[in-house]
Coordinates of C-alpha atoms in Angstrom, one line a residue:
Chain A
M1 CA 124.4 -116.5 15.9
I2 CA 125.6 -113.4 14.2
Y3 CA 125.0 -115.0 11.2
F4 CA 121.9 -116.2 11.8
A5 CA 120.8 -112.9 13.3
A6 CA 122.1 -111.0 10.4
L7 CA 119.4 -113.5 8.3
A8 CA 116.5 -113.2 10.5
L9 CA 117.3 -108.4 9.7
A10 CA 117.2 -109.6 6.0
V11 CA 114.2 -111.4 6.0
G12 CA 112.4 -108.9 8.2
L13 CA 113.3 -105.7 6.4
G14 CA 114.0 -107.2 3.2
V15 CA 110.0 -106.7 1.8
P16 CA 109.3 -103.7 3.6
V17 CA 112.0 -101.8 1.9
A18 CA 111.1 -102.7 -0.9
V19 CA 107.2 -102.2 -0.6
L20 CA 107.9 -99.0 0.7
S21 CA 110.1 -97.7 -2.5
A22 CA 107.6 -99.6 -4.9
A23 CA 104.7 -98.2 -3.0
R24 CA 105.7 -94.7 -3.0
A25 CA 106.5 -95.5 -7.3
Q26 CA 103.0 -97.3 -7.7
G27 CA 101.1 -94.2 -6.0
E28 CA 103.4 -92.0 -8.6
T29 CA 102.2 -94.0 -11.1
A30 CA 98.2 -94.0 -10.3
K31 CA 99.2 -90.2 -9.8
A32 CA 99.9 -90.1 -12.9
M33 CA 97.2 -91.7 -14.1
L34 CA 94.1 -89.7 -13.1
E35 CA 95.5 -86.9 -13.9
G36 CA 95.9 -88.2 -17.4
I37 CA 92.3 -89.2 -17.1
A38 CA 91.1 -86.2 -15.6
R39 CA 92.7 -84.0 -18.3
Q40 CA 91.5 -86.4 -21.1
P41 CA 88.7 -88.9 -19.9
E42 CA 88.1 -90.3 -23.3
A43 CA 91.8 -91.7 -23.2
S44 CA 91.7 -93.6 -20.8
G45 CA 90.9 -96.4 -22.6
Q46 CA 94.6 -96.0 -24.1
M47 CA 95.7 -95.2 -21.0
F48 CA 94.5 -98.3 -18.7
L49 CA 97.5 -100.7 -20.5
P50 CA 100.6 -98.6 -20.3
Y51 CA 98.8 -98.4 -16.6
I52 CA 98.9 -102.4 -15.3
L53 CA 102.2 -103.0 -17.2
G54 CA 103.6 -99.9 -15.8
L55 CA 102.2 -101.5 -12.4
A56 CA 103.2 -104.4 -12.9
F57 CA 107.3 -103.6 -13.4
I58 CA 107.3 -101.9 -10.6
E59 CA 105.4 -104.7 -8.8
S60 CA 108.0 -107.4 -10.6
L61 CA 110.8 -105.6 -8.5
V62 CA 108.6 -106.4 -4.7
I63 CA 107.8 -110.2 -6.4
Y64 CA 111.1 -111.0 -6.7
V65 CA 112.5 -109.5 -3.0
F66 CA 109.0 -111.4 -2.1
V67 CA 110.4 -115.0 -3.7
M68 CA 114.2 -113.6 -1.8
F69 CA 112.2 -113.7 1.6
F70 CA 110.7 -117.6 1.3
M71 CA 114.1 -118.5 0.2
L72 CA 115.6 -116.7 3.2
S73 CA 112.6 -117.6 5.7
G74 CA 113.4 -121.6 4.5
K75 CA 116.9 -120.9 5.8
L76 CA 116.0 -119.7 9.6
P77 CA 116.2 -122.1 12.6
G78 CA 112.8 -122.7 14.3
A79 CA 112.0 -121.4 17.9
A80 CA 113.7 -124.8 19.5
E81 CA 117.0 -124.7 17.6
A82 CA 117.5 -120.5 17.3
L83 CA 116.9 -121.0 21.4
S84 CA 119.6 -124.0 22.1
A85 CA 122.3 -121.9 20.1
I86 CA 121.5 -119.3 22.0
S87 CA 122.4 -120.8 25.3
K88 CA 125.0 -122.1 23.9
A89 CA 126.3 -119.4 23.1
A90 CA 125.6 -117.8 26.6
G91 CA 127.2 -120.5 28.4
Q92 CA 130.6 -120.4 25.6
Chain B
M1 CA 96.5 -136.4 -70.2
Q2 CA 96.0 -135.2 -66.3
F3 CA 96.2 -138.5 -63.9
G4 CA 95.4 -136.9 -61.3
L5 CA 99.1 -136.4 -59.6
P6 CA 99.4 -136.6 -56.1
D7 CA 100.8 -132.8 -55.1
L8 CA 104.5 -133.4 -52.6
G9 CA 104.6 -130.1 -51.5
F10 CA 103.1 -131.7 -48.0
L11 CA 106.0 -133.9 -47.4
Q12 CA 108.6 -130.8 -46.8
R13 CA 105.6 -129.4 -44.2
T14 CA 105.9 -133.7 -42.4
Y15 CA 110.0 -132.9 -42.5
R16 CA 109.4 -129.8 -40.1
V17 CA 106.4 -131.0 -37.9
S18 CA 108.9 -134.7 -37.3
A19 CA 111.9 -132.8 -36.5
L20 CA 109.9 -130.7 -33.9
L21 CA 107.4 -133.3 -32.5
G22 CA 110.6 -135.6 -32.6
A23 CA 113.2 -132.7 -30.8
L24 CA 110.1 -132.1 -27.7
G25 CA 109.7 -135.6 -27.2
M26 CA 113.6 -136.1 -27.2
L27 CA 113.2 -133.1 -24.1
A28 CA 110.3 -134.8 -22.9
L29 CA 112.3 -138.2 -22.6
S30 CA 115.0 -137.2 -21.6
G31 CA 113.6 -136.2 -18.1
T32 CA 113.2 -139.7 -17.4
A33 CA 116.8 -139.7 -16.9
Q34 CA 117.2 -143.1 -18.2
W35 CA 119.6 -141.9 -21.6
R36 CA 118.2 -145.2 -23.9
L37 CA 115.0 -143.7 -23.9
P38 CA 115.3 -140.6 -25.5
M39 CA 118.1 -142.6 -28.0
G40 CA 115.3 -144.5 -28.4
W41 CA 113.4 -142.2 -29.0
A42 CA 115.6 -139.9 -31.7
A43 CA 116.6 -143.4 -33.7
G44 CA 113.1 -144.4 -34.3
V45 CA 112.5 -140.8 -35.3
A46 CA 115.4 -140.8 -37.4
L47 CA 114.2 -143.8 -39.0
G48 CA 111.2 -142.4 -39.4
L49 CA 112.4 -139.7 -41.6
L50 CA 114.5 -142.3 -43.9
V51 CA 111.7 -144.1 -44.2
L52 CA 109.7 -141.0 -45.9
K53 CA 112.7 -140.0 -47.4
S54 CA 112.7 -143.4 -49.9
K55 CA 108.9 -143.1 -49.8
E56 CA 108.8 -139.3 -51.4
L57 CA 112.4 -140.9 -53.9
L58 CA 110.2 -143.4 -55.3
C59 CA 106.9 -140.7 -55.5
R60 CA 108.3 -138.2 -57.1
A61 CA 110.5 -140.8 -59.5
L62 CA 106.7 -142.4 -60.0
V63 CA 105.1 -138.3 -60.6
A64 CA 108.2 -138.0 -63.6
G65 CA 107.3 -141.4 -65.1
L66 CA 103.3 -140.8 -65.5
Q67 CA 104.4 -137.2 -66.5
K68 CA 106.7 -138.8 -69.2
Q69 CA 110.0 -136.9 -68.2
A70 CA 112.8 -138.0 -67.2
P71 CA 113.2 -138.7 -63.2
A72 CA 115.6 -137.1 -61.7
P73 CA 118.9 -140.1 -60.1
F74 CA 116.7 -141.8 -57.6
V75 CA 118.7 -145.2 -57.0
G76 CA 121.7 -144.1 -55.7
H77 CA 119.6 -141.4 -53.1
L78 CA 117.5 -144.4 -53.0
A79 CA 119.9 -146.6 -51.5
G80 CA 121.5 -144.7 -49.4
S81 CA 118.1 -143.6 -47.5
Y82 CA 117.9 -147.7 -47.2
L83 CA 121.1 -148.4 -46.0
A84 CA 122.1 -145.6 -43.6
G85 CA 118.4 -146.0 -42.5
G86 CA 119.1 -150.1 -41.9
L87 CA 122.8 -149.3 -40.0
L88 CA 121.4 -147.2 -37.9
L89 CA 118.6 -150.0 -37.0
W90 CA 121.0 -153.2 -37.1
G91 CA 123.6 -150.7 -34.6
V92 CA 120.9 -149.9 -31.8
V93 CA 119.5 -153.4 -31.6
R94 CA 123.5 -154.7 -31.8
F95 CA 124.7 -152.6 -29.2
E96 CA 121.2 -151.3 -27.0
L97 CA 121.7 -148.0 -27.9
G98 CA 118.2 -147.5 -27.3
N99 CA 115.1 -148.0 -25.9
L100 CA 112.8 -150.1 -28.1
L101 CA 109.8 -149.2 -27.5
A102 CA 110.9 -146.1 -27.4
L103 CA 112.1 -146.7 -31.1
M104 CA 108.9 -147.9 -32.4
A105 CA 107.0 -144.9 -30.6
G106 CA 109.3 -142.3 -32.6
L107 CA 108.6 -144.5 -35.8
T108 CA 105.1 -144.5 -35.2
M109 CA 105.1 -140.5 -34.6
V110 CA 106.5 -139.4 -38.0
L111 CA 104.4 -141.8 -39.8
F112 CA 101.7 -139.8 -37.7
V113 CA 102.5 -137.0 -38.6
I114 CA 103.1 -138.1 -42.3
V115 CA 98.9 -139.5 -42.3
A116 CA 97.6 -136.0 -40.6
K117 CA 99.6 -133.5 -43.1
A118 CA 98.1 -136.1 -46.4
I119 CA 94.4 -136.0 -44.7
G120 CA 94.4 -133.1 -42.6
W121 CA 96.2 -130.0 -43.4
H122 CA 93.5 -129.1 -45.4
Q123 CA 90.5 -128.9 -43.3
M124 CA 92.4 -127.0 -40.7
M125 CA 93.4 -124.3 -42.5
K126 CA 89.5 -124.2 -43.1
M127 CA 88.8 -123.5 -39.1
K128 CA 87.5 -120.9 -37.6
Q129 CA 89.4 -119.1 -35.4
A130 CA 88.2 -120.6 -32.6
A131 CA 89.6 -124.0 -33.2
R132 CA 92.5 -122.1 -34.2
V133 CA 92.7 -121.6 -30.4
A134 CA 92.2 -125.8 -29.3
V135 CA 94.8 -125.9 -32.1
L136 CA 97.5 -124.0 -30.1
T137 CA 96.6 -124.2 -26.6
S138 CA 97.0 -128.2 -27.4
C139 CA 100.8 -127.5 -28.6
L140 CA 101.3 -125.1 -26.0
L141 CA 100.1 -128.4 -23.5
F142 CA 102.2 -130.7 -25.4
A143 CA 105.3 -128.4 -25.2
H144 CA 104.9 -127.4 -22.2
T145 CA 104.1 -130.8 -20.0
S146 CA 107.2 -131.5 -21.9
L147 CA 109.7 -129.0 -20.5
V148 CA 107.8 -129.5 -17.0
L149 CA 108.5 -133.2 -17.1
A150 CA 112.2 -132.3 -18.3
S151 CA 112.3 -129.4 -15.8
E152 CA 110.5 -132.2 -13.1
G153 CA 113.3 -134.9 -13.9
A154 CA 116.1 -133.1 -14.2
G155 CA 115.3 -132.7 -9.8
H156 CA 113.9 -136.3 -9.2
G157 CA 114.4 -138.7 -11.8
P158 CA 113.3 -142.3 -11.2
Q159 CA 117.3 -142.9 -11.3
N160 CA 118.8 -140.5 -9.1
G161 CA 118.1 -141.5 -6.0
E162 CA 114.4 -141.2 -4.1
A163 CA 116.8 -140.6 -0.8
H164 CA 118.5 -137.3 -2.5
G165 CA 115.0 -136.0 -4.2
T166 CA 112.7 -136.0 -1.5
A167 CA 115.3 -134.2 0.2
Q168 CA 115.6 -131.4 -2.3
A169 CA 111.8 -131.7 -2.4
D170 CA 111.4 -131.0 1.3
K171 CA 113.9 -127.8 1.0
S172 CA 112.4 -126.0 -1.8
P173 CA 110.0 -123.1 -0.7
F174 CA 108.0 -123.9 -2.7
A175 CA 106.9 -128.1 -2.5
Q176 CA 103.3 -128.1 -2.0
E177 CA 103.2 -130.0 1.3
H178 CA 99.4 -130.3 1.3
G179 CA 98.1 -132.6 -1.8
C180 CA 94.7 -132.4 -3.2
W181 CA 91.3 -133.9 -4.4
L182 CA 93.6 -134.9 -7.5
D183 CA 96.4 -136.7 -5.7
P184 CA 95.0 -140.2 -6.9
V185 CA 95.1 -139.2 -10.6
G186 CA 98.0 -137.7 -10.6
A187 CA 99.5 -141.8 -8.4
A188 CA 97.8 -143.8 -11.0
I189 CA 100.3 -142.1 -14.0
G190 CA 103.1 -142.2 -11.9
L191 CA 103.4 -138.2 -11.3
C192 CA 102.9 -138.2 -7.7
R193 CA 103.8 -140.4 -4.8
P194 CA 102.2 -139.3 -1.9
K195 CA 103.9 -141.5 0.4
E196 CA 106.8 -139.5 0.1
H197 CA 105.3 -135.7 -0.3
H198 CA 105.8 -136.0 -3.6
H199 CA 103.2 -134.0 -5.2
N200 CA 103.0 -133.2 -8.8
C201 CA 99.2 -132.9 -8.7
W202 CA 99.7 -129.2 -10.4
A203 CA 100.7 -131.4 -13.6
V204 CA 97.2 -133.3 -13.6
I205 CA 95.6 -130.2 -12.5
A206 CA 97.1 -128.3 -15.8
W207 CA 96.1 -130.8 -18.0
L208 CA 93.0 -130.3 -17.0
V209 CA 92.5 -126.9 -17.5
A210 CA 93.9 -127.3 -20.7
L211 CA 91.9 -130.4 -22.1
G212 CA 88.6 -128.3 -20.1
L213 CA 90.0 -125.3 -22.6
I214 CA 89.8 -127.4 -25.2
G215 CA 87.1 -129.0 -24.7
F216 CA 85.2 -126.0 -24.3
A217 CA 86.6 -124.4 -27.5
M218 CA 85.8 -127.5 -29.9
L219 CA 82.5 -127.8 -28.5
S220 CA 80.8 -124.3 -28.5
S221 CA 82.8 -123.7 -32.2
R222 CA 80.9 -126.5 -33.4
N223 CA 77.7 -125.7 -34.9
M224 CA 78.6 -122.0 -35.2
K225 CA 75.2 -120.1 -36.6
L226 CA 74.6 -116.3 -37.3
I227 CA 72.7 -115.9 -34.4
P228 CA 74.8 -116.8 -31.3
S229 CA 73.2 -119.0 -28.7
G230 CA 74.9 -120.2 -24.8
A231 CA 78.4 -121.0 -25.7
Q232 CA 78.9 -119.4 -28.9
N233 CA 78.3 -116.5 -27.0
L234 CA 80.6 -116.6 -24.8
L235 CA 83.4 -117.8 -27.2
E236 CA 82.5 -115.1 -29.9
M237 CA 83.2 -112.3 -26.9
I238 CA 86.3 -114.3 -25.8
V239 CA 87.9 -114.1 -29.0
E240 CA 86.5 -110.5 -29.9
G241 CA 88.0 -109.0 -27.1
L242 CA 91.2 -111.1 -27.0
T243 CA 91.2 -110.0 -30.9
N244 CA 90.9 -106.4 -29.5
F245 CA 93.3 -107.0 -27.2
S246 CA 96.2 -108.1 -29.2
K247 CA 95.1 -105.3 -31.8
S248 CA 95.7 -102.4 -28.9
I249 CA 99.3 -103.8 -29.0
I250 CA 100.4 -104.9 -31.5
G251 CA 98.5 -102.6 -34.2
E252 CA 95.6 -103.2 -36.7
S253 CA 97.0 -105.0 -39.4
K254 CA 99.3 -107.7 -37.8
G255 CA 96.8 -107.3 -34.6
P256 CA 94.7 -110.5 -35.5
K257 CA 97.3 -112.7 -37.1
Y258 CA 98.7 -113.1 -33.5
A259 CA 95.7 -113.0 -31.5
P260 CA 95.7 -116.6 -31.1
L261 CA 98.8 -117.2 -29.8
I262 CA 98.4 -114.4 -27.2
G263 CA 94.5 -115.3 -26.6
T264 CA 95.6 -118.9 -26.0
F265 CA 98.4 -117.6 -23.5
F266 CA 95.9 -115.7 -21.3
L267 CA 93.3 -118.4 -21.2
Y268 CA 95.5 -120.9 -20.2
I269 CA 97.6 -118.7 -17.8
F270 CA 94.3 -117.4 -16.4
S271 CA 92.7 -120.4 -16.1
L272 CA 95.8 -121.9 -14.1
N273 CA 95.2 -119.1 -11.6
V274 CA 92.2 -119.2 -11.0
I275 CA 91.8 -122.7 -10.2
G276 CA 93.8 -122.7 -7.5
L277 CA 90.7 -120.6 -5.6
I278 CA 88.6 -123.0 -5.9
P279 CA 89.0 -125.4 -2.3
G280 CA 91.1 -128.1 -2.2
L281 CA 92.5 -127.0 -5.7
V282 CA 96.0 -125.7 -6.0
S283 CA 96.7 -123.2 -8.5
P284 CA 99.8 -124.6 -10.7
T285 CA 101.5 -121.3 -11.3
A286 CA 102.7 -121.3 -7.4
N287 CA 105.0 -123.8 -8.8
P288 CA 107.9 -123.1 -10.6
N289 CA 108.3 -125.6 -12.8
V290 CA 104.9 -124.2 -14.8
T291 CA 105.7 -121.0 -14.7
I292 CA 109.4 -121.0 -16.2
A293 CA 108.1 -123.9 -18.5
L294 CA 105.6 -121.1 -19.6
A295 CA 107.7 -118.3 -19.6
L296 CA 110.5 -120.5 -22.1
T297 CA 107.5 -121.1 -24.5
A298 CA 107.3 -117.4 -24.7
F299 CA 110.4 -116.5 -25.0
L300 CA 110.8 -119.0 -28.2
I301 CA 108.2 -117.9 -29.5
A302 CA 108.4 -113.5 -29.3
Q303 CA 112.1 -114.9 -30.6
G304 CA 111.1 -117.2 -33.4
V305 CA 108.5 -114.7 -34.3
A306 CA 111.4 -111.9 -34.4
I307 CA 113.4 -114.3 -36.5
H308 CA 110.4 -115.2 -39.1
E309 CA 109.7 -111.0 -39.0
N310 CA 113.3 -109.6 -40.1
G311 CA 115.6 -112.4 -40.5
V312 CA 118.6 -114.0 -38.6
L313 CA 120.5 -111.0 -39.6
G314 CA 117.9 -108.6 -38.6
Q315 CA 117.9 -109.7 -35.7
L316 CA 121.0 -110.3 -35.1
N317 CA 121.3 -106.4 -36.3
H318 CA 118.7 -105.6 -33.6
L319 CA 120.6 -107.5 -30.7
A320 CA 122.8 -105.4 -32.2
N321 CA 121.8 -101.9 -32.2
E322 CA 121.4 -101.2 -35.3
P323 CA 125.8 -100.8 -35.4
G324 CA 124.9 -99.4 -38.9
K325 CA 122.7 -95.9 -37.9
L326 CA 124.6 -95.5 -34.9
I327 CA 128.3 -95.9 -36.7
A328 CA 126.9 -93.1 -39.2
S329 CA 125.7 -90.7 -36.2
F330 CA 129.2 -90.4 -35.4
P331 CA 131.4 -87.8 -36.6
G332 CA 134.7 -88.4 -38.8
V333 CA 137.2 -90.4 -36.5
M334 CA 135.0 -91.2 -33.6
K335 CA 133.4 -94.0 -35.6
A336 CA 135.9 -96.1 -34.4
F337 CA 134.6 -95.7 -30.5
A338 CA 130.8 -96.5 -32.2
V339 CA 132.4 -99.7 -33.5
L340 CA 134.3 -100.4 -30.1
M341 CA 130.9 -100.1 -28.5
I342 CA 128.6 -103.0 -30.8
P343 CA 130.4 -105.8 -28.4
L344 CA 129.5 -103.5 -25.6
L345 CA 125.7 -103.3 -26.7
F346 CA 125.3 -106.8 -27.8
T347 CA 126.2 -107.7 -24.9
I348 CA 123.5 -106.1 -23.3
H349 CA 120.9 -106.6 -25.6
V350 CA 121.6 -110.0 -25.2
V351 CA 121.4 -110.2 -21.4
G352 CA 118.2 -107.8 -21.3
E353 CA 116.5 -111.1 -23.7
L354 CA 117.9 -113.5 -20.9
A355 CA 116.4 -111.4 -18.8
K356 CA 113.0 -111.5 -20.1
P357 CA 111.7 -115.7 -19.3
I358 CA 113.0 -114.8 -15.9
S359 CA 111.1 -112.0 -15.1
L360 CA 108.3 -113.1 -16.6
S361 CA 108.7 -116.5 -14.6
M362 CA 108.9 -115.0 -11.9
R363 CA 106.4 -112.8 -11.7
L364 CA 103.8 -114.6 -12.1
L365 CA 104.8 -116.8 -9.8
G366 CA 105.4 -114.9 -7.2
N367 CA 102.4 -113.3 -7.1
I368 CA 100.2 -116.3 -7.5
F369 CA 102.8 -118.0 -5.0
G370 CA 102.0 -115.4 -2.6
E371 CA 98.5 -115.0 -3.1
D372 CA 98.1 -118.8 -2.1
M373 CA 100.1 -118.4 1.1
V374 CA 97.9 -115.2 2.3
L375 CA 94.9 -117.0 1.9
V376 CA 96.0 -120.0 3.9
K377 CA 97.2 -117.9 6.1
L378 CA 94.3 -116.3 6.5
A379 CA 91.7 -119.2 6.0
T380 CA 94.0 -120.2 9.5
L381 CA 93.4 -117.3 11.2
G382 CA 90.3 -117.2 10.5
S383 CA 89.0 -120.7 12.2
M384 CA 90.5 -119.1 15.1
L385 CA 87.4 -117.6 15.4
G386 CA 85.2 -120.8 15.9
L387 CA 82.8 -120.3 13.5
P388 CA 80.1 -123.1 12.5
S389 CA 81.4 -125.6 10.1
V390 CA 80.9 -124.7 6.6
L391 CA 81.8 -120.8 7.7
K392 CA 84.9 -122.0 10.0
Y393 CA 87.3 -120.8 7.0
L394 CA 85.7 -117.7 5.6
P395 CA 85.6 -114.9 7.7
F396 CA 88.8 -113.9 6.8
Q397 CA 89.8 -115.5 3.6
F398 CA 86.6 -114.1 1.6
P399 CA 87.2 -111.0 0.8
I400 CA 91.3 -112.1 0.1
Q401 CA 89.5 -114.7 -2.5
C402 CA 87.5 -111.6 -4.0
L403 CA 91.0 -110.0 -4.3
A404 CA 92.9 -112.9 -5.7
L405 CA 91.0 -113.4 -8.8
M406 CA 91.8 -109.7 -9.8
T407 CA 95.4 -110.7 -9.5
S408 CA 94.2 -113.7 -11.6
V409 CA 93.0 -111.6 -14.0
I410 CA 95.6 -109.1 -14.0
Q411 CA 98.5 -111.0 -14.0
A412 CA 97.3 -113.3 -16.9
L413 CA 96.7 -110.1 -19.0
V414 CA 100.2 -108.7 -17.6
F415 CA 102.4 -111.7 -18.9
S416 CA 100.2 -112.0 -22.3
A417 CA 100.3 -108.5 -22.4
L418 CA 104.3 -108.4 -22.5
L419 CA 104.4 -111.6 -24.6
A420 CA 102.7 -109.2 -27.0
V421 CA 104.9 -105.9 -26.2
Y422 CA 108.0 -108.5 -27.5
I423 CA 106.3 -109.9 -30.3
S424 CA 105.9 -105.9 -31.4
M425 CA 109.3 -104.6 -30.8
S426 CA 110.2 -107.2 -33.0
L427 CA 107.8 -106.0 -36.0
P428 CA 109.4 -103.5 -38.2
H429 CA 107.7 -99.8 -37.7
E430 CA 104.6 -100.2 -37.3
H431 CA 103.8 -98.6 -33.9
H432 CA 105.1 -95.1 -35.6
D433 CA 102.3 -95.3 -37.7
E434 CA 99.7 -95.6 -35.3
H435 CA 101.1 -92.9 -33.7
D436 CA 100.6 -90.3 -36.3
E437 CA 97.1 -91.3 -36.6
A438 CA 96.3 -91.5 -32.6
H439 CA 98.0 -88.3 -33.0
G440 CA 96.1 -86.9 -36.1
E441 CA 92.6 -87.9 -35.1
A442 CA 93.5 -86.0 -31.2
A443 CA 94.0 -83.0 -33.2
H444 CA 91.2 -83.6 -35.2
A445 CA 89.0 -83.9 -31.9
H446 CA 90.0 -80.5 -30.5

C-alpha cells in the first residue's frame, strides 16, 4: 500500500518538479536571448542556434523525467485493483 | 609498350566495404536468434574474401608478367587461400556450422561489391551533392534497419518463445497498441503479427520514408539545369540551406564536407517526425528502437570522424583531457598529482562520450512520443464535444498539431546540430579562428 502511495506521489509530482525548474531555466535563456537581440539585433541569426541548443539541453532533463513518468505510471495499479487493495488493508 | 593494364586499387576498397557490409549483415542476422544464419553469412563473406584474394594474386602475377617484371612470389599464398577456402566450406557443410543459404548470400554480397566497385566507383565520384545525400540515406537506412532488426530480435526472436516476447511487448510503456494502415505490409514481410498485438509498422514507415527521400533526391537531381525548375528548385533550396547550417556550426572549410551527412540526418529525422502527424500513421521516432539506432549510428559516425581526423592516439589523448598540457601546467612536485588525475579524467570523459547516444535517443524519443500521446489524448477529448463526422476529433487536436509540426522541425534540428557539434569538437582548432574573425568583423562594424 505504502509502496503504491509513494509511487503515485512520485508519478504525480515528479514531472511538475522537473518542469518548475526547467521552466525557470528556459525563461532565463529566452530572457538572455531577447536582451541580446535588443542590444544587437543584427546578431540574432548567430544567436539562434546556441539558443535552440541551450533550450534543448534544458528540455532534455524534463524529457528524462517524462520518460521515467511513463515507465512508472505503467506500474501503478488500476482503479479496481487499488480499491481492492485498500479494502484488503482496511479489513486487516 | 602499354597494354592498358587494369588498375587494381579498387580491390583494397572492396575488401574494406565487404568487411563492413559483412559485419553489418552479421549484426542484422544475429537479430533472428538463429545462430546458423549469422555464422553462414560470416562464412560466406570470408569465402568471398578468400576467392577475391586468390583472384587478386593471380591478377597481380599476370600484370607483373605483362610488364615483363618478375612476379612477386604468389604460389604459396594462392595455395594457402584455396586451402583455407576449401577447409572453410568443408567445415561449414560437414559440421552444419552455418546456414547454406546465408553462406550463398554472403558470397553473393562480396561478388556484388566487387562488381559495384569495379564499375560504379568512378561514376559515383562524379555525382552531385544531392545524389550523395541519396546514397548516404540508403547507407544510413541499411545500418539503421540492421540495428533495428538486431535490437528487435534481441527482445522477440522467433525462437525466444512467442508468449514471452508478447508479454514483454505489452508491458513496455512504448508498445504501440494501435496498428496503422501499413500493418498488412509489415505482416506480409513478416515484421509484425497484428493478431499478437505485435505491431512493427514503424519499421515499414521508416523504410518508406527513406525510400521516398532517396527517390525524391534521385528524381529531382536527374536532369539538372542551370536555371532550376520544379523539384530541382526545392532540392537546391534544401541542399543550400543544409550546407549553410553545417557551415555555421563546423566552420567554413570543413562544413561542406560534412553537410551531406548532417543534412541526411536532418531530413530523415524530420520526415520520420512529421509522418506521424498524418492520421493513421505513427512516428517511427516515437519508438525507442528507432531513436536508439539513430543515436548509435550518429555516435559511431562522430567517433569515426574523430579518429579519422586525430588518429587513434590523438583521440585517446583527447579522451584523457590532453595529459601533456595538464602536467605541464602544474608546478614542480605537483606534477605527480596531475599524473594521478589522468585515469579519473579519462573515466569521466569516456562516460561523457557514452552519455551522448543515450541523451540523443532519449531526447528525440521523449519529445516525439510525448507529442503523439498529447495528440491522442486531445483527439479523445475533442471527440467528446460531439461535432459531426469529419470535424469530430479536430477541435483540440488541430492547434496542437501545428505545435507538433514545430517540435518536429526543432527536434530534427537539435539532433543534427548536436551531431555537427560533436563532429566539430573533434576537428582541430578551427573554431577559435572563426570566433576571432567574427570579433574582428564586429569591431570593424562599430
